[in-house]
Amino acid sequence: MGSQPEQTILVACQKDRLGQSIAQAISEEGGYKIVFVEPGSEVLKVIERQKVHAVVFMDELSKSQVCIELLEYRRKFDLSFPIIVISKEPSIERATFFMKRGAHDYLILSSKEASLKKIIDSLKEALLQSNGIYEESQQPYFEEIVGASPPMKKLYRLIDRVAQADVTILITGESGTGKELVAQAIHRRSKRRDKPFVPINCGAIPEELLESELFGHEKGAFSGAIRTKIGRFELANGGSIFLDEIGEMKSSLQVKLLRFLQERTFERVGGLKTIEVDVRVIAATNKDLWKAVQEGTFREDLFYRLNVVPIHVPPLRERKEDIPLLVEHFLSRHSPSLNEEGRKRISPEAIECFMEYSWPGNVRELENIVKRLIILSEGEEITVEDLPERLYKPKKDKLPSPILATLPEEGIDLKKFLENIEKSLIQQALDKTGGVKNQAAKLLGLNRTTLIEKMKKLGMDLSYGGKN
Ligand SMILES: Nc1ncnc2c1ncn2[C@@H]1O[C@H](COP(=O)(O)OP(=O)(O)OP(=O)(O)O)[C@@H](O)[C@H]1O
Ligand SMILES: [Mg+2]
C-alpha cells in the first residue's frame, strides 16, 4: 500500500480454521493490521477503544445480536467504517436484514478459496468507498484520544494535517488535557510511525542529568560516567522525540536544542564527534512559553523554532460534552471485569455532577476519579453518594431543626431575636472558615457582598481575621 498508513481491520470470526484463514488472507494482502476477536461482546469493546477502518463479521444465528448492536453503534455515532457480514449458510432474509441496516455486503461462503477472494475484494471496495469520509465522521475518538466535541474534532483535523508535514510542533494546554496523547497521535500518523517515539519529561529529570539523558555522554565525561551512554535523540533516530514540559529546560540546554533544531547535529556530553540524527521534535508545555520569553527565562529564538506549528489542547471545561464519553471510556478501561455485564455503571445524576464540575485537573483528574470510584463504590452502579465532595455536595435543604422558642407572656422583639440567630450563624460560619468571607458566605448560601451587607447591618466586626 506504499505510503498509505496501515488500516485496522477487525475480524470478528470464530477462532477456528476458517476464521484463522480469513484473518491470514487479509493480513497477507499487506497494509492491514488485523484485530481478531470472537464475534461476541468483545467486538463493541474494540470499536469503543480504538479506531478500526472496517469490520468483517461472521454471522451465525446466535451471534446476530452483536452484529445488530455493531450496526446500531455505527449509526448512532455516524461512523464510516464499513461492515462486511459473512455467513456459512445462505439466507436471503438475513442478507436483506443486514444490508437494510447498513452492512456493506453480505457474503455467503462457498469454497474456501473463492470465499477468501470475495471477502478481500469486498473489503477493498468498501475501504475505497469509505476513504476520506473520516474527517467528516462523528467518530468519538481519534487514535487513543477520546472526544467528539467540536473543539476536539478541530484538533483531530489539525493533527491529521500536521502529522504528514514533518515539522516541529509545540503542543500547549493545561495539565492533564492529553498533550502526550496528541504527541503520540501525531507520531503514529506520520511517516515515522514505524520508528521510535521517545518521550522525555524535561521537568522530571534533574538539570545536571537532563543534558546527558537527551544527548548522551562519553565514557569519563564526568565522574560517574563509567561508560558511554546513548542519549534519547540518538535512540529516536528516524522517529520522533517528545520533549514534555519544555518550559522547564535551563538556558544552557536551550542553546543545545536550538542548535539541534537548526542543524540537526549535536555532540554527546564530553564528546568531540558531531552526531547527526533525523529526529522530529514534538514539544509540549502547560506554561505560557511566550510569557517565559518576555520574562527572560526562555530563549526567544528557540521559541520561534519550536512554535512552527502550535497546537492547543482545550481544557475539559470547554468541551463538557465529551465528559460522558470519557467516563464510559475509563469505566470500561479500568474495570477489572472484561465482560460487559460485570462492568460498573454510573447513574445519570452522577454524570450530571461530572458535567457541572470545572475539572481543574482536566482529563487526568477525571480518569483518577473514575478509577477510584470503580474500586470504592459498593453497588453495581456509581451514584452521587459515591462521588467526592468537590463533585457532589448534598443539598442544603437539611436545615437545623427550628428553634423551639416559646413566646413569653410579655412578648418579644422578633426582629432582634432573629438578628441574634443570624449573628450567631454568621459567626459560626466565620469561625469555621477562619474568617474567609468568601467561604463563609458559601456555607450560608449567600454571596460575599450580601454577607458583608448583613454583617454591617448587624453591627458585626468586618475585620474578622482580616481576610476576604
Ligand atoms: N481525550 C482523552 N481521551 C482519553 N484519555 C485521555 C484524554 N486526555 C487525557 N487522557 C488521559 O489522561 C491522562 C493525562 O494525559 P496526558 O499525560 O497526555 O496529559 P498532559 O496534557 O500531558 O498533562 P501534563 O501537562 O500534566 O503532563 C493520561 O492517562 C491520558 O491517557
Ligand atoms: Mg504530559
XYZ file of C-alpha atoms and ligand atoms in Angstrom:
500
model
C 0.000 0.000 0.000
C 3.026 2.289 -0.415
C 2.942 5.368 1.791
C -0.672 4.806 2.845
C -0.999 4.380 6.586
C -1.838 0.896 7.772
C -5.570 0.287 8.137
C -7.017 -1.634 11.039
C -9.420 -4.423 10.167
C -11.473 -6.002 12.891
C -12.079 -9.641 12.058
C -14.902 -10.967 14.220
C -14.898 -14.683 13.490
C -14.741 -17.907 15.433
C -11.143 -18.742 16.075
C -11.387 -21.955 14.078
C -9.545 -22.852 10.885
C -11.842 -20.852 8.676
C -11.595 -17.781 10.900
C -7.822 -18.080 11.028
C -7.532 -18.343 7.284
C -9.746 -15.289 6.755
C -7.596 -13.212 9.125
C -4.455 -14.520 7.494
C -5.641 -13.877 3.951
C -6.438 -10.245 4.781
C -3.159 -9.801 6.609
C -1.227 -11.204 3.652
C -2.662 -8.530 1.384
C -0.343 -6.089 3.222
C -1.173 -2.669 4.624
C -3.670 -4.028 7.121
C -3.398 -4.526 10.824
C -5.705 -7.299 11.980
C -7.555 -7.326 15.266
C -9.015 -10.802 15.621
C -11.839 -11.449 18.117
C -14.698 -13.888 18.564
C -17.996 -12.419 17.359
C -19.177 -11.695 20.922
C -19.316 -8.660 23.170
C -15.593 -8.063 22.670
C -16.428 -6.628 19.248
C -18.039 -3.467 20.582
C -15.286 -3.050 23.118
C -12.666 -2.956 20.411
C -14.726 -0.460 18.448
C -15.081 1.752 21.506
C -11.425 1.668 22.283
C -9.672 2.038 19.001
C -10.176 3.224 15.523
C -10.953 0.495 13.034
C -11.294 1.016 9.315
C -13.507 -1.954 8.560
C -15.144 -4.949 10.208
C -15.506 -8.437 8.820
C -18.196 -10.162 10.857
C -19.019 -13.870 10.756
C -22.765 -14.154 11.177
C -24.422 -17.053 12.923
C -27.884 -17.124 14.389
C -26.600 -16.956 17.943
C -24.301 -14.025 17.179
C -26.679 -11.839 15.226
C -27.453 -9.638 18.199
C -23.847 -8.477 18.367
C -23.897 -7.618 14.680
C -27.104 -5.649 15.126
C -25.544 -3.748 18.025
C -22.489 -3.054 15.944
C -24.555 -1.611 13.098
C -26.541 0.366 15.640
C -23.420 1.788 17.256
C -22.086 2.822 13.887
C -25.305 4.575 13.037
C -25.541 6.287 16.402
C -22.130 7.858 16.109
C -22.388 8.351 12.389
C -19.210 6.371 11.820
C -17.985 5.485 8.401
C -16.229 2.137 8.761
C -17.782 -0.491 6.500
C -19.104 -3.747 7.920
C -18.904 -6.849 5.806
C -21.026 -9.691 7.076
C -20.148 -13.227 6.053
C -22.128 -16.368 6.628
C -21.806 -20.068 6.041
C -25.483 -20.528 5.341
C -27.293 -18.797 2.507
C -30.298 -16.831 3.700
C -31.819 -14.100 1.599
C -33.840 -12.980 4.547
C -30.821 -12.366 6.735
C -28.884 -10.788 3.893
C -31.688 -8.282 3.364
C -31.984 -7.703 7.077
C -28.333 -6.707 7.484
C -27.993 -4.820 4.214
C -31.001 -2.717 5.145
C -29.300 -1.790 8.387
C -26.210 -0.565 6.631
C -23.930 -3.582 6.148
C -21.679 -3.047 3.152
C -22.019 -6.612 1.967
C -23.460 -9.970 2.984
C -21.283 -12.728 1.614
C -22.087 -16.418 1.554
C -19.037 -18.567 1.974
C -18.790 -21.339 -0.567
C -15.463 -22.985 -1.370
C -12.632 -21.659 0.749
C -10.500 -20.034 -1.973
C -13.414 -18.373 -3.719
C -14.707 -17.107 -0.387
C -11.424 -15.580 0.697
C -11.152 -13.761 -2.597
C -14.719 -12.487 -2.306
C -14.049 -11.168 1.171
C -10.880 -9.368 0.151
C -12.416 -7.832 -2.955
C -15.384 -6.626 -0.978
C -13.153 -5.253 1.754
C -11.008 -3.305 -0.684
C -14.003 -1.875 -2.428
C -15.590 -0.899 0.876
C -12.417 0.784 2.092
C -12.062 2.726 -1.126
C -15.589 3.988 -0.781
C -15.191 4.986 2.831
C -11.779 6.632 2.415
C -11.734 10.306 3.050
C -15.015 10.401 4.919
C -13.069 10.059 8.116
C -12.779 13.760 8.821
C -16.465 14.317 8.488
C -17.470 11.405 10.666
C -18.667 11.672 14.226
C -16.015 9.250 15.422
C -15.920 9.658 19.208
C -12.160 9.075 19.303
C -9.013 9.639 17.324
C -6.173 7.198 17.855
C -6.179 6.909 21.675
C -7.852 10.270 22.201
C -11.482 10.143 23.246
C -13.776 13.066 22.463
C -16.293 14.101 19.822
C -16.861 17.750 20.741
C -16.327 20.438 18.084
C -13.016 21.636 19.605
C -11.719 18.073 19.658
C -12.776 17.437 16.077
C -10.959 20.563 15.081
C -7.919 19.236 16.920
C -8.121 15.874 15.098
C -8.192 17.598 11.739
C -5.186 19.674 12.697
C -3.262 16.620 13.915
C -4.043 14.810 10.700
C -2.708 17.667 8.642
C 0.461 18.402 10.586
C 1.383 14.760 11.122
C 2.299 14.373 7.490
C 4.224 17.633 7.276
C 7.217 16.546 9.391
C 7.609 19.934 11.044
C 8.480 20.775 14.635
C 5.416 21.067 16.832
C 4.653 22.827 20.077
C 1.672 21.475 21.985
C 0.206 23.752 24.625
C -2.566 23.133 27.107
C -3.287 22.833 30.787
C -2.041 19.923 32.813
C -3.923 16.680 32.160
C -5.523 17.715 28.881
C -3.879 14.914 26.919
C -0.865 16.587 25.356
C 1.117 13.378 25.380
C -1.687 11.524 23.597
C -1.703 14.255 20.959
C 2.048 13.866 20.511
C 1.649 10.104 20.094
C -1.176 10.553 17.603
C 0.988 12.884 15.548
C 3.797 10.356 15.529
C 1.503 7.472 14.631
C 0.010 9.351 11.739
C 3.353 10.469 10.376
C 5.660 8.636 8.030
C 7.874 7.965 11.042
C 5.298 5.685 12.630
C 7.447 2.556 12.369
C 10.364 4.261 14.099
C 10.632 5.057 17.807
C 8.557 7.594 19.691
C 10.791 8.647 22.570
C 9.196 10.716 25.329
C 11.142 12.589 27.948
C 9.846 14.828 30.700
C 12.248 17.742 30.941
C 10.716 18.834 34.233
C 11.135 15.494 35.971
C 14.850 14.989 35.414
C 17.405 16.927 37.465
C 19.070 19.692 35.468
C 22.512 18.190 35.575
C 21.300 14.845 34.208
C 18.993 16.138 31.522
C 21.722 17.009 29.039
C 23.278 13.551 29.090
C 19.818 11.978 29.097
C 18.960 13.862 25.918
C 22.273 13.872 24.107
C 24.212 11.053 25.784
C 27.723 11.185 27.184
C 31.148 9.744 26.528
C 32.885 7.463 28.980
C 34.695 9.605 31.528
C 32.829 12.780 30.643
C 32.221 13.353 34.330
C 32.742 11.392 37.493
C 30.241 8.582 37.375
C 30.270 8.349 33.573
C 31.648 4.837 33.613
C 30.625 4.022 30.107
C 29.413 5.746 27.011
C 25.696 6.482 27.091
C 23.453 6.889 24.101
C 21.025 9.772 24.568
C 17.350 9.938 23.679
C 17.996 11.905 20.493
C 20.078 9.050 19.153
C 17.528 6.483 20.341
C 14.831 8.371 18.490
C 16.724 8.372 15.193
C 14.281 8.146 12.326
C 11.370 8.728 14.690
C 10.111 11.466 16.998
C 11.243 12.802 20.349
C 8.623 14.192 22.705
C 10.028 16.915 24.941
C 7.432 17.288 27.649
C 7.473 20.335 29.922
C 9.912 22.094 27.652
C 9.411 25.292 29.663
C 11.472 23.745 32.461
C 14.617 23.435 30.373
C 17.508 25.554 31.612
C 19.107 28.035 29.283
C 22.376 26.247 28.504
C 20.401 23.259 27.258
C 18.066 25.522 25.354
C 21.089 26.588 23.287
C 21.970 22.997 22.507
C 18.410 22.220 21.497
C 18.279 25.318 19.333
C 21.390 24.175 17.541
C 19.887 20.767 17.001
C 16.759 22.310 15.509
C 18.859 24.421 13.172
C 21.487 21.907 12.135
C 20.172 18.515 13.252
C 23.514 17.866 14.953
C 24.945 17.730 18.485
C 27.787 16.272 20.487
C 27.473 13.878 23.416
C 28.479 15.363 26.756
C 32.265 15.186 26.876
C 32.393 14.130 23.235
C 34.079 15.760 20.264
C 32.397 13.865 17.474
C 29.466 15.658 15.903
C 26.479 13.379 15.630
C 23.745 13.824 13.093
C 20.315 12.283 13.547
C 16.987 12.517 11.799
C 14.509 13.221 14.581
C 11.278 15.123 14.606
C 10.837 17.279 17.686
C 7.429 17.496 19.319
C 7.479 19.675 22.433
C 4.793 20.367 24.995
C 4.223 22.789 27.812
C 1.480 23.700 30.231
C 3.084 27.074 30.796
C 2.708 30.242 28.824
C 6.006 29.996 26.956
C 5.614 33.409 25.398
C 5.383 34.891 28.871
C 8.550 32.989 29.790
C 10.218 34.579 26.763
C 9.191 38.024 27.937
C 10.380 37.278 31.433
C 13.717 36.193 30.005
C 13.628 32.565 31.149
C 13.019 31.069 27.713
C 15.017 31.929 24.601
C 13.036 33.819 22.008
C 14.898 32.233 19.080
C 14.161 28.763 20.442
C 10.526 29.697 20.974
C 10.154 30.552 17.290
C 11.952 27.393 16.223
C 9.623 25.259 18.306
C 6.465 27.131 17.616
C 6.442 26.372 13.888
C 3.072 24.697 14.274
C 1.354 25.414 17.596
C -1.336 23.016 18.706
C -3.539 23.937 21.616
C -5.373 21.242 23.529
C -8.518 22.769 25.052
C -9.260 22.297 28.760
C -12.046 19.874 29.637
C -14.357 22.636 30.885
C -14.503 23.957 27.320
C -15.686 20.633 25.933
C -18.014 19.287 28.546
C -19.971 17.270 26.013
C -17.009 14.868 25.978
C -17.406 14.070 29.669
C -19.938 11.196 29.313
C -17.796 9.587 26.620
C -14.681 9.896 28.733
C -16.423 8.453 31.777
C -17.607 5.447 29.743
C -14.158 5.053 28.257
C -12.427 4.977 31.624
C -15.115 2.765 33.163
C -14.504 0.154 30.529
C -10.751 0.637 30.549
C -10.257 0.336 34.290
C -12.944 -2.202 35.148
C -11.417 -5.386 36.404
C -14.093 -7.425 34.671
C -13.683 -7.959 30.967
C -17.263 -8.638 30.056
C -19.917 -6.027 29.657
C -22.142 -7.390 32.430
C -19.524 -7.155 35.148
C -18.775 -3.544 34.371
C -19.802 -0.759 36.717
C -22.437 1.616 35.514
C -22.915 5.209 36.519
C -26.185 6.931 37.324
C -27.426 9.852 35.194
C -27.402 12.089 38.291
C -23.768 11.281 38.906
C -22.948 12.120 35.282
C -24.740 15.413 35.788
C -22.419 16.229 38.688
C -19.476 15.397 36.427
C -20.870 17.839 33.878
C -21.187 20.633 36.387
C -17.728 20.367 37.870
C -14.973 22.556 36.404
C -12.180 19.936 36.203
C -9.093 21.998 37.007
C -7.009 18.824 36.585
C -8.723 18.062 33.267
C -8.922 14.525 31.873
C -6.278 13.198 34.249
C -8.414 14.265 37.220
C -11.488 12.674 35.657
C -9.631 9.440 34.965
C -8.375 9.274 38.553
C -11.836 9.849 39.957
C -13.354 7.133 37.772
C -10.574 4.726 38.760
C -11.238 5.417 42.422
C -14.992 5.085 42.027
C -14.632 1.681 40.388
C -12.783 0.448 43.447
C -14.634 2.273 46.188
C -18.289 2.289 45.149
C -20.126 -0.668 46.549
C -23.084 -1.301 44.274
C -23.160 -2.130 40.591
C -23.966 1.465 39.869
C -21.969 4.504 40.855
C -24.323 7.066 42.367
C -23.999 10.637 43.566
C -23.372 9.411 47.111
C -20.163 7.766 45.941
C -18.786 10.986 44.487
C -16.092 13.018 46.244
C -17.352 16.144 47.927
C -15.993 18.544 45.338
C -18.294 16.969 42.768
C -21.361 16.473 44.871
C -22.416 18.398 47.903
C -25.650 17.218 49.478
C -28.183 19.999 49.045
C -28.509 22.482 51.841
C -32.153 21.761 52.393
C -31.192 19.994 55.583
C -31.843 22.962 57.859
C -31.021 22.770 61.543
C -34.173 21.945 63.493
C -36.299 25.019 64.100
C -35.653 26.617 67.436
C -38.409 25.804 69.796
C -38.686 29.185 71.369
C -41.762 29.756 73.448
C -43.248 33.195 73.337
C -43.018 34.759 76.804
C -46.120 36.321 78.333
C -44.858 39.846 77.775
C -43.972 39.111 74.107
C -40.560 39.559 72.363
C -38.741 41.834 69.962
C -38.966 39.437 66.985
C -36.573 41.439 64.835
C -33.877 41.455 67.447
C -34.455 37.791 68.197
C -33.981 36.856 64.531
C -30.975 39.142 64.237
C -29.347 37.312 67.100
C -29.861 33.989 65.347
C -28.381 35.466 62.161
C -25.414 36.837 64.043
C -24.747 33.543 65.707
C -24.855 31.552 62.464
C -22.672 34.084 60.644
C -20.193 33.986 63.486
C -20.108 30.200 63.345
C -19.512 30.278 59.607
C -16.688 32.780 60.026
C -15.121 30.705 62.779
C -15.332 27.608 60.675
C -13.620 29.222 57.707
C -11.023 31.128 59.686
C -12.676 34.400 58.757
C -12.513 33.900 54.968
C -15.687 35.707 53.922
C -15.964 34.099 50.527
C -16.106 30.652 52.052
C -18.253 31.712 54.987
C -20.749 33.186 52.507
C -20.813 29.873 50.637
C -21.619 27.998 53.829
C -24.552 30.301 54.377
C -25.815 30.162 50.825
C -25.112 33.858 50.326
C -22.790 35.715 48.072
C -19.925 37.643 49.576
C -21.443 41.109 49.192
C -24.714 40.086 50.775
C -22.821 38.631 53.702
C -20.862 41.847 54.202
C -24.015 43.938 53.978
C -25.665 41.742 56.548
C -22.665 41.954 58.852
C -22.696 45.735 58.572
C -26.369 45.855 59.323
C -25.950 43.607 62.305
C -23.102 45.743 63.563
C -20.593 42.888 63.332
C -16.839 43.381 63.150
C -15.925 43.320 59.433
C -12.215 42.914 60.036
C -12.644 39.400 61.397
C -9.321 37.707 60.819
C -8.528 40.442 58.319
C -9.445 38.106 55.479
C -11.643 38.423 52.464
N -9.051 12.799 25.331
C -8.558 11.797 26.087
N -9.008 10.550 25.902
C -8.545 9.528 26.656
N -7.637 9.678 27.620
C -7.148 10.895 27.850
C -7.574 12.030 27.100
N -6.914 13.115 27.540
C -6.114 12.703 28.526
N -6.234 11.363 28.724
C -5.556 10.574 29.769
O -5.340 11.461 30.853
C -4.036 11.315 31.372
C -3.281 12.618 31.218
O -2.984 12.856 29.865
P -1.573 13.426 29.385
O -0.459 12.845 30.196
O -1.478 13.300 27.928
O -1.774 14.948 29.823
P -0.792 16.152 29.660
O -1.537 17.206 28.912
O 0.493 15.681 29.094
O -0.621 16.648 31.147
P 0.692 17.288 31.868
O 0.855 18.667 31.324
O 0.280 17.290 33.301
O 1.821 16.386 31.561
C -3.423 10.156 30.641
O -3.629 8.981 31.379
C -4.190 10.095 29.343
O -4.221 8.793 28.845
Mg 2.321 15.253 29.985
